[in-house]
Coordinates of C-alpha atoms (C1' of nucleotides) in Angstrom, one line a residue:
Chain A
M1 CA -0.2 0.1 0.1
N2 CA 1.3 3.2 -1.1
P3 CA 2.0 6.0 1.9
D4 CA -0.8 8.1 0.5
S5 CA -3.2 5.7 1.1
D6 CA -2.1 4.3 4.2
I7 CA -2.6 7.5 6.0
R8 CA -6.1 8.1 4.9
H9 CA -7.4 4.7 5.6
A10 CA -5.3 4.7 8.9
L11 CA -7.4 8.0 10.0
W12 CA -10.5 6.9 8.9
Q13 CA -10.6 3.2 10.4
L14 CA -9.2 4.8 13.7
A15 CA -11.4 7.4 14.0
F16 CA -14.1 4.5 13.2
Q17 CA -13.3 2.2 15.6
F18 CA -12.3 4.6 18.5
K19 CA -16.1 6.1 18.0
V20 CA -17.6 2.6 18.0
S21 CA -15.7 1.2 21.0
T22 CA -16.4 4.4 22.8
K23 CA -20.2 4.3 21.7
R24 CA -20.0 0.5 23.0
A25 CA -18.7 1.0 26.0
I26 CA -21.2 3.8 26.8
R27 CA -24.3 1.6 26.4
D28 CA -22.7 -1.1 28.1
Y29 CA -22.5 1.4 31.0
G30 CA -26.2 2.1 30.8
L31 CA -25.7 5.3 29.7
P32 CA -28.9 7.1 27.7
L33 CA -26.3 8.9 25.5
N34 CA -24.8 8.9 22.0
G35 CA -21.5 10.2 20.5
M36 CA -22.2 13.7 20.5
H37 CA -24.0 14.0 23.4
V38 CA -20.8 12.9 25.5
R39 CA -18.5 14.7 23.6
T40 CA -20.8 18.3 24.2
L41 CA -21.1 17.6 27.8
H42 CA -17.3 16.8 28.1
L43 CA -17.0 20.3 26.7
I44 CA -19.2 22.2 28.6
R45 CA -17.8 20.7 31.9
S46 CA -14.5 22.2 31.1
Q47 CA -15.6 25.4 29.2
P48 CA -15.9 28.2 32.1
D49 CA -18.8 30.3 30.9
C50 CA -19.8 28.1 27.9
T51 CA -22.1 29.7 25.4
A52 CA -23.9 27.5 22.5
N53 CA -21.3 29.6 20.0
Q54 CA -18.2 28.5 21.7
L55 CA -19.6 25.0 21.2
A56 CA -19.5 25.3 17.6
T57 CA -16.2 26.7 17.5
I58 CA -14.6 23.8 19.0
T59 CA -16.3 21.2 17.6
G60 CA -16.5 22.6 14.3
R61 CA -20.1 21.4 13.9
D62 CA -22.9 23.7 12.5
K63 CA -24.7 25.9 14.9
A64 CA -28.0 23.6 14.1
Q65 CA -26.4 20.8 15.0
I66 CA -25.1 22.4 18.6
T67 CA -28.8 24.0 19.2
R68 CA -30.8 20.6 18.9
L69 CA -27.8 18.7 21.0
L70 CA -28.5 21.3 23.6
K71 CA -32.1 20.9 23.5
E72 CA -32.1 17.4 23.8
L73 CA -29.6 17.6 26.6
E74 CA -31.8 20.1 28.5
A75 CA -34.6 17.8 27.9
M76 CA -32.8 15.0 30.0
A77 CA -32.3 17.7 32.5
L78 CA -28.3 17.3 32.1
I79 CA -27.4 20.8 31.6
T80 CA -29.1 24.2 32.4
R81 CA -29.4 27.4 30.4
T82 CA -28.9 30.9 32.2
P83 CA -29.1 34.3 30.5
H84 CA -25.6 35.7 29.3
P85 CA -25.1 38.6 32.1
G86 CA -23.6 41.2 29.2
D87 CA -25.7 39.8 26.1
R88 CA -29.2 39.1 25.8
R89 CA -28.5 36.7 22.5
S90 CA -26.8 34.3 24.6
Q91 CA -27.3 32.2 27.3
I92 CA -24.3 30.1 29.3
V93 CA -24.8 26.4 29.2
A94 CA -23.6 24.2 32.5
L95 CA -23.9 20.7 33.9
S96 CA -26.8 20.2 36.2
D97 CA -26.0 17.9 39.1
T98 CA -27.7 14.9 37.2
G99 CA -25.1 16.0 34.4
R100 CA -22.2 16.1 36.7
E101 CA -23.3 12.8 38.3
L102 CA -24.0 11.3 34.6
M103 CA -20.5 12.4 33.7
A104 CA -18.7 10.7 36.0
R105 CA -19.8 7.3 35.3
T106 CA -19.0 8.4 31.5
V107 CA -15.8 9.1 32.4
E108 CA -15.3 5.6 33.6
A109 CA -16.6 4.1 30.7
E110 CA -14.2 6.2 28.5
K111 CA -11.0 5.5 30.5
A112 CA -11.7 2.0 30.1
V113 CA -11.7 2.5 26.5
E114 CA -8.7 4.9 26.3
K115 CA -7.1 2.5 28.5
R116 CA -7.3 -0.3 25.6
L117 CA -6.4 2.1 22.7
L118 CA -3.2 3.1 24.3
K119 CA -2.5 -0.3 25.5
G120 CA 1.7 -1.2 25.5
M121 CA 2.5 2.5 24.0
S122 CA 4.6 4.9 25.9
K123 CA 3.8 8.5 27.5
E124 CA 6.4 9.6 24.1
E125 CA 4.7 7.9 21.9
V126 CA 0.9 9.0 22.9
S127 CA 2.2 13.1 23.3
T128 CA 4.1 12.5 19.8
F129 CA 0.9 11.4 18.4
V130 CA -1.4 13.7 19.8
S131 CA 1.2 16.7 18.7
L132 CA 1.4 15.4 15.1
A133 CA -2.2 15.2 14.8
H134 CA -2.5 18.7 16.2
K135 CA -0.1 19.9 13.4
M136 CA -1.9 18.3 10.9
L137 CA -5.0 19.9 12.3
E138 CA -3.7 23.1 12.0
N139 CA -2.6 22.9 8.5
L140 CA -6.1 21.6 7.3
R141 CA -7.7 24.7 9.3
E142 CA -5.3 27.4 7.9
A143 CA -6.4 27.1 4.6
Chain B
M1 CA -5.9 20.0 29.2
N2 CA -5.4 17.0 30.8
P3 CA -3.1 13.7 28.2
D4 CA -6.6 11.8 28.2
S5 CA -8.8 14.2 26.9
D6 CA -6.3 15.6 24.5
I7 CA -6.1 12.2 22.6
R8 CA -9.8 12.1 22.6
H9 CA -10.3 15.9 21.2
A10 CA -7.3 15.3 18.9
L11 CA -8.7 12.2 17.1
W12 CA -12.1 13.4 16.8
Q13 CA -11.2 16.9 15.1
L14 CA -8.7 15.5 13.1
A15 CA -10.9 13.1 11.4
F16 CA -13.6 15.5 11.4
Q17 CA -11.5 17.9 9.7
F18 CA -10.1 15.4 7.2
K19 CA -13.5 14.3 6.4
V20 CA -14.9 17.6 5.5
S21 CA -12.0 19.1 3.7
T22 CA -12.3 15.6 1.5
K23 CA -16.0 16.1 0.8
R24 CA -15.3 19.8 0.2
A25 CA -12.2 18.8 -2.8
I26 CA -14.2 16.3 -4.3
R27 CA -17.2 18.8 -4.2
D28 CA -15.1 21.4 -5.6
Y29 CA -13.6 19.2 -8.7
G30 CA -17.2 18.9 -9.6
L31 CA -17.1 15.0 -8.7
P32 CA -20.6 13.7 -7.5
L33 CA -19.5 11.3 -5.0
N34 CA -19.9 11.7 -1.1
G35 CA -17.3 10.3 1.3
M36 CA -18.3 6.7 1.5
H37 CA -18.3 6.6 -2.4
V38 CA -14.9 7.4 -2.3
R39 CA -13.9 5.5 -0.1
T40 CA -15.2 2.3 -1.4
L41 CA -14.3 3.1 -4.9
H42 CA -10.8 3.1 -3.6
L43 CA -11.1 -0.5 -1.8
I44 CA -12.6 -1.9 -4.8
R45 CA -9.9 -0.4 -6.9
S46 CA -7.1 -2.0 -4.8
Q47 CA -8.5 -5.3 -4.2
P48 CA -8.2 -7.9 -6.5
D49 CA -11.2 -10.0 -6.3
C50 CA -13.2 -8.0 -4.6
T51 CA -16.7 -9.0 -2.7
A52 CA -19.0 -7.1 -0.7
N53 CA -18.0 -9.2 2.1
Q54 CA -14.4 -8.2 1.8
L55 CA -15.6 -4.4 1.9
A56 CA -17.7 -5.0 4.9
T57 CA -14.6 -6.6 6.7
I58 CA -11.6 -4.3 5.5
T59 CA -14.2 -0.8 6.7
G60 CA -15.7 -2.3 9.6
R61 CA -19.1 -1.2 8.3
D62 CA -22.0 -3.2 8.3
K63 CA -23.1 -5.5 5.5
A64 CA -26.2 -3.2 4.8
Q65 CA -24.3 -0.4 4.2
I66 CA -22.1 -1.6 1.5
T67 CA -24.9 -3.2 -0.1
R68 CA -26.8 0.2 -0.6
L69 CA -23.5 1.6 -1.6
L70 CA -22.9 -0.9 -4.1
K71 CA -26.3 -0.2 -5.4
E72 CA -26.0 3.4 -5.7
L73 CA -22.4 3.4 -7.4
E74 CA -23.7 0.4 -9.7
A75 CA -26.6 2.7 -10.5
M76 CA -23.9 5.2 -11.3
A77 CA -22.3 3.1 -13.6
L78 CA -19.2 3.2 -11.9
I79 CA -18.9 -0.3 -10.9
T80 CA -19.6 -4.0 -12.3
R81 CA -21.1 -7.0 -10.2
T82 CA -20.1 -10.4 -12.1
P83 CA -21.1 -13.7 -10.3
H84 CA -18.3 -15.4 -8.3
P85 CA -17.2 -18.2 -10.2
G86 CA -16.9 -20.4 -7.2
D87 CA -19.5 -19.2 -4.9
R88 CA -23.2 -18.4 -6.6
R89 CA -24.4 -16.4 -3.6
S90 CA -21.4 -14.1 -4.2
Q91 CA -20.3 -11.5 -6.7
I92 CA -17.3 -9.8 -7.8
V93 CA -17.3 -6.2 -8.0
A94 CA -14.8 -4.2 -9.9
L95 CA -14.7 -0.5 -11.3
S96 CA -16.2 0.3 -14.8
D97 CA -14.4 2.0 -17.4
T98 CA -16.4 5.1 -16.0
G99 CA -15.2 4.6 -12.6
R100 CA -11.7 4.3 -13.2
E101 CA -11.7 7.3 -15.2
L102 CA -13.8 9.2 -12.1
M103 CA -11.1 7.7 -10.0
A104 CA -8.4 9.0 -11.5
R105 CA -9.8 12.8 -11.1
T106 CA -10.9 12.1 -7.3
V107 CA -7.4 10.8 -6.7
E108 CA -6.3 14.5 -7.8
A109 CA -8.7 16.0 -5.4
E110 CA -7.2 13.8 -2.4
K111 CA -4.2 14.3 -3.2
A112 CA -4.3 18.1 -2.9
V113 CA -5.9 17.8 0.6
E114 CA -3.1 15.6 1.6
K115 CA -0.6 18.1 0.8
R116 CA -2.4 20.4 2.9
L117 CA -2.7 18.1 5.6
L118 CA 0.8 17.0 5.7
K119 CA 2.4 20.6 5.0
G120 CA 5.9 20.8 7.0
M121 CA 5.8 17.1 8.0
S122 CA 8.9 14.8 7.3
K123 CA 8.4 11.5 6.1
E124 CA 9.4 10.2 9.2
E125 CA 6.7 11.4 11.2
V126 CA 4.0 10.8 8.8
S127 CA 5.2 7.4 9.0
T128 CA 5.6 7.8 12.8
F129 CA 1.9 9.1 13.0
V130 CA 0.5 6.0 10.6
S131 CA 2.4 3.2 12.4
L132 CA 1.1 4.8 15.9
A133 CA -2.4 4.6 14.4
H134 CA -2.3 1.1 13.2
K135 CA -0.6 0.6 16.8
M136 CA -4.3 1.4 18.5
L137 CA -6.2 0.2 15.7
E138 CA -5.1 -3.3 16.4
N139 CA -5.4 -2.5 20.4
L140 CA -8.9 -1.8 19.7
R141 CA -9.7 -4.5 17.5
E142 CA -7.9 -7.1 19.6
A143 CA -10.6 -6.4 22.6
Chain C
dA1 C1' -29.7 59.2 16.5
dC2 C1' -30.2 56.0 12.8
dT3 C1' -29.6 52.7 9.6
dA4 C1' -26.7 48.5 7.9
dT5 C1' -24.3 44.8 9.0
dT6 C1' -23.1 40.9 12.5
dT7 C1' -23.5 38.2 15.5
dA8 C1' -26.0 34.3 18.7
dG9 C1' -29.2 31.0 18.7
dT10 C1' -33.7 28.6 16.7
dA11 C1' -36.0 26.0 13.3
dG12 C1' -37.1 22.9 9.1
dA13 C1' -35.8 20.3 5.4
dC14 C1' -32.7 17.0 3.9
dA15 C1' -28.1 14.1 2.7
dA16 C1' -25.3 11.3 4.6
dT17 C1' -23.9 7.4 7.6
dA18 C1' -24.5 3.8 10.8
dT19 C1' -27.2 0.0 13.4
dC20 C1' -30.2 -3.6 13.7
dA21 C1' -33.5 -7.2 12.6
dA22 C1' -35.7 -10.4 9.5
dC23 C1' -35.1 -12.7 5.3
dC24 C1' -33.3 -15.7 0.9
dA25 C1' -30.2 -18.5 -1.1
dT26 C1' -26.5 -21.0 -1.3
dA27 C1' -22.9 -23.4 1.0
dA28 C1' -20.6 -26.1 4.6
dA29 C1' -20.8 -29.5 8.6
dG30 C1' -22.6 -32.9 11.1
Chain D
dC1 C1' -30.0 -34.8 4.6
dT2 C1' -31.0 -32.3 8.1
dT3 C1' -28.6 -28.4 10.6
dT4 C1' -25.7 -24.6 10.7
dA5 C1' -23.2 -20.8 8.7
dT6 C1' -22.3 -17.5 5.0
dG7 C1' -23.0 -13.8 1.1
dG8 C1' -26.2 -10.7 0.2
dT9 C1' -30.4 -7.8 0.6
dT10 C1' -34.2 -5.2 2.5
dG11 C1' -36.8 -2.4 5.9
dA12 C1' -36.8 0.4 9.7
dT13 C1' -34.9 3.4 12.3
dA14 C1' -31.4 6.3 14.9
dT15 C1' -27.2 9.4 14.6
dT16 C1' -24.7 12.8 12.4
dG17 C1' -23.9 16.8 8.9
dT18 C1' -25.2 20.6 6.3
dC19 C1' -27.9 24.3 4.0
dT20 C1' -31.3 28.2 4.3
dA21 C1' -34.3 31.2 6.5
dC22 C1' -35.5 33.8 10.4
dT23 C1' -35.6 36.3 14.8
dA24 C1' -33.5 39.5 18.1
dA25 C1' -30.1 41.9 20.0
dA26 C1' -25.3 44.0 19.7
dT27 C1' -22.3 46.4 17.0
dA28 C1' -20.1 50.0 13.3
dG29 C1' -20.6 53.5 9.9
dT30 C1' -22.4 57.7 9.1

DNA sequence: ACTATTTAGTAGACAATATCAACCATAAAG
DNA sequence: CTTTATGGTTGATATTGTCTACTAAATAGT
């Protein structure tokens, strides 16, 4: 296989398998969340004063998708939305208590997947991988 | 950001941006294909006596998805299906002449994306990345 | 102060991708 | 010669991504 198609294949497959494994782990833990729910909740948790717009920017997804996601998460009572103090168009999104509890369990499920993913790899290898990934990400974003 | 969420984020984002960039490049070349079409055509081209089942195994996708994909590609006259000599349940899938032509242009579009993706990276870095990716892929598949 | 342009978020329609279960025909195993 | 496994198909449905149009509020330019 030539190196070109190699990186393409590696990337697609790794991302796909990682998604599948994570999804399965989440489900096996009995958590009623799909992939994007989890991803969004993570970001909300780590972003101090998180707005819908930030989520769209960080993930690169369409605003509309974020709106829907947040609506679902709110319907499940996992997040709260409070008016933004300085901008009446905007809202601040945060985890609810229920959301925090759910995330605690989700993190466990994800840790299990990561442990498998990184089995037999040194810390250096992992950080090399991550920094190369960031570099490529930058390359794509520039253009 | 802790290293755990880092690799997760890097992986999701890189795969997503790569997919978006590729999709856009294909479209800008005026090619009437979506991501999975392209991916499937690539595999068909590189697999000598390709069957639907092989495609499902290699990509890790559901058989049903492959069936539908092949149906669409056949409707676009990009592939041909001929009965498998040794197994009457099975068919051998191959590119048609139209398909081959289309792929030639597709490859150009993809090369442009890859050039951007890998800008400023040495051959060693790329092959390091690919081999680490393969390692992780193996890890996920084992379990 | 007043129009014009951006920006934050929402809603609808739809395309693309993924999953699951049931099914048919053939093949392989016992 | 029955049972089971395999290759492929179909239908239903869930998830994810994209595009357009829209409201309301903020900001810029004059």
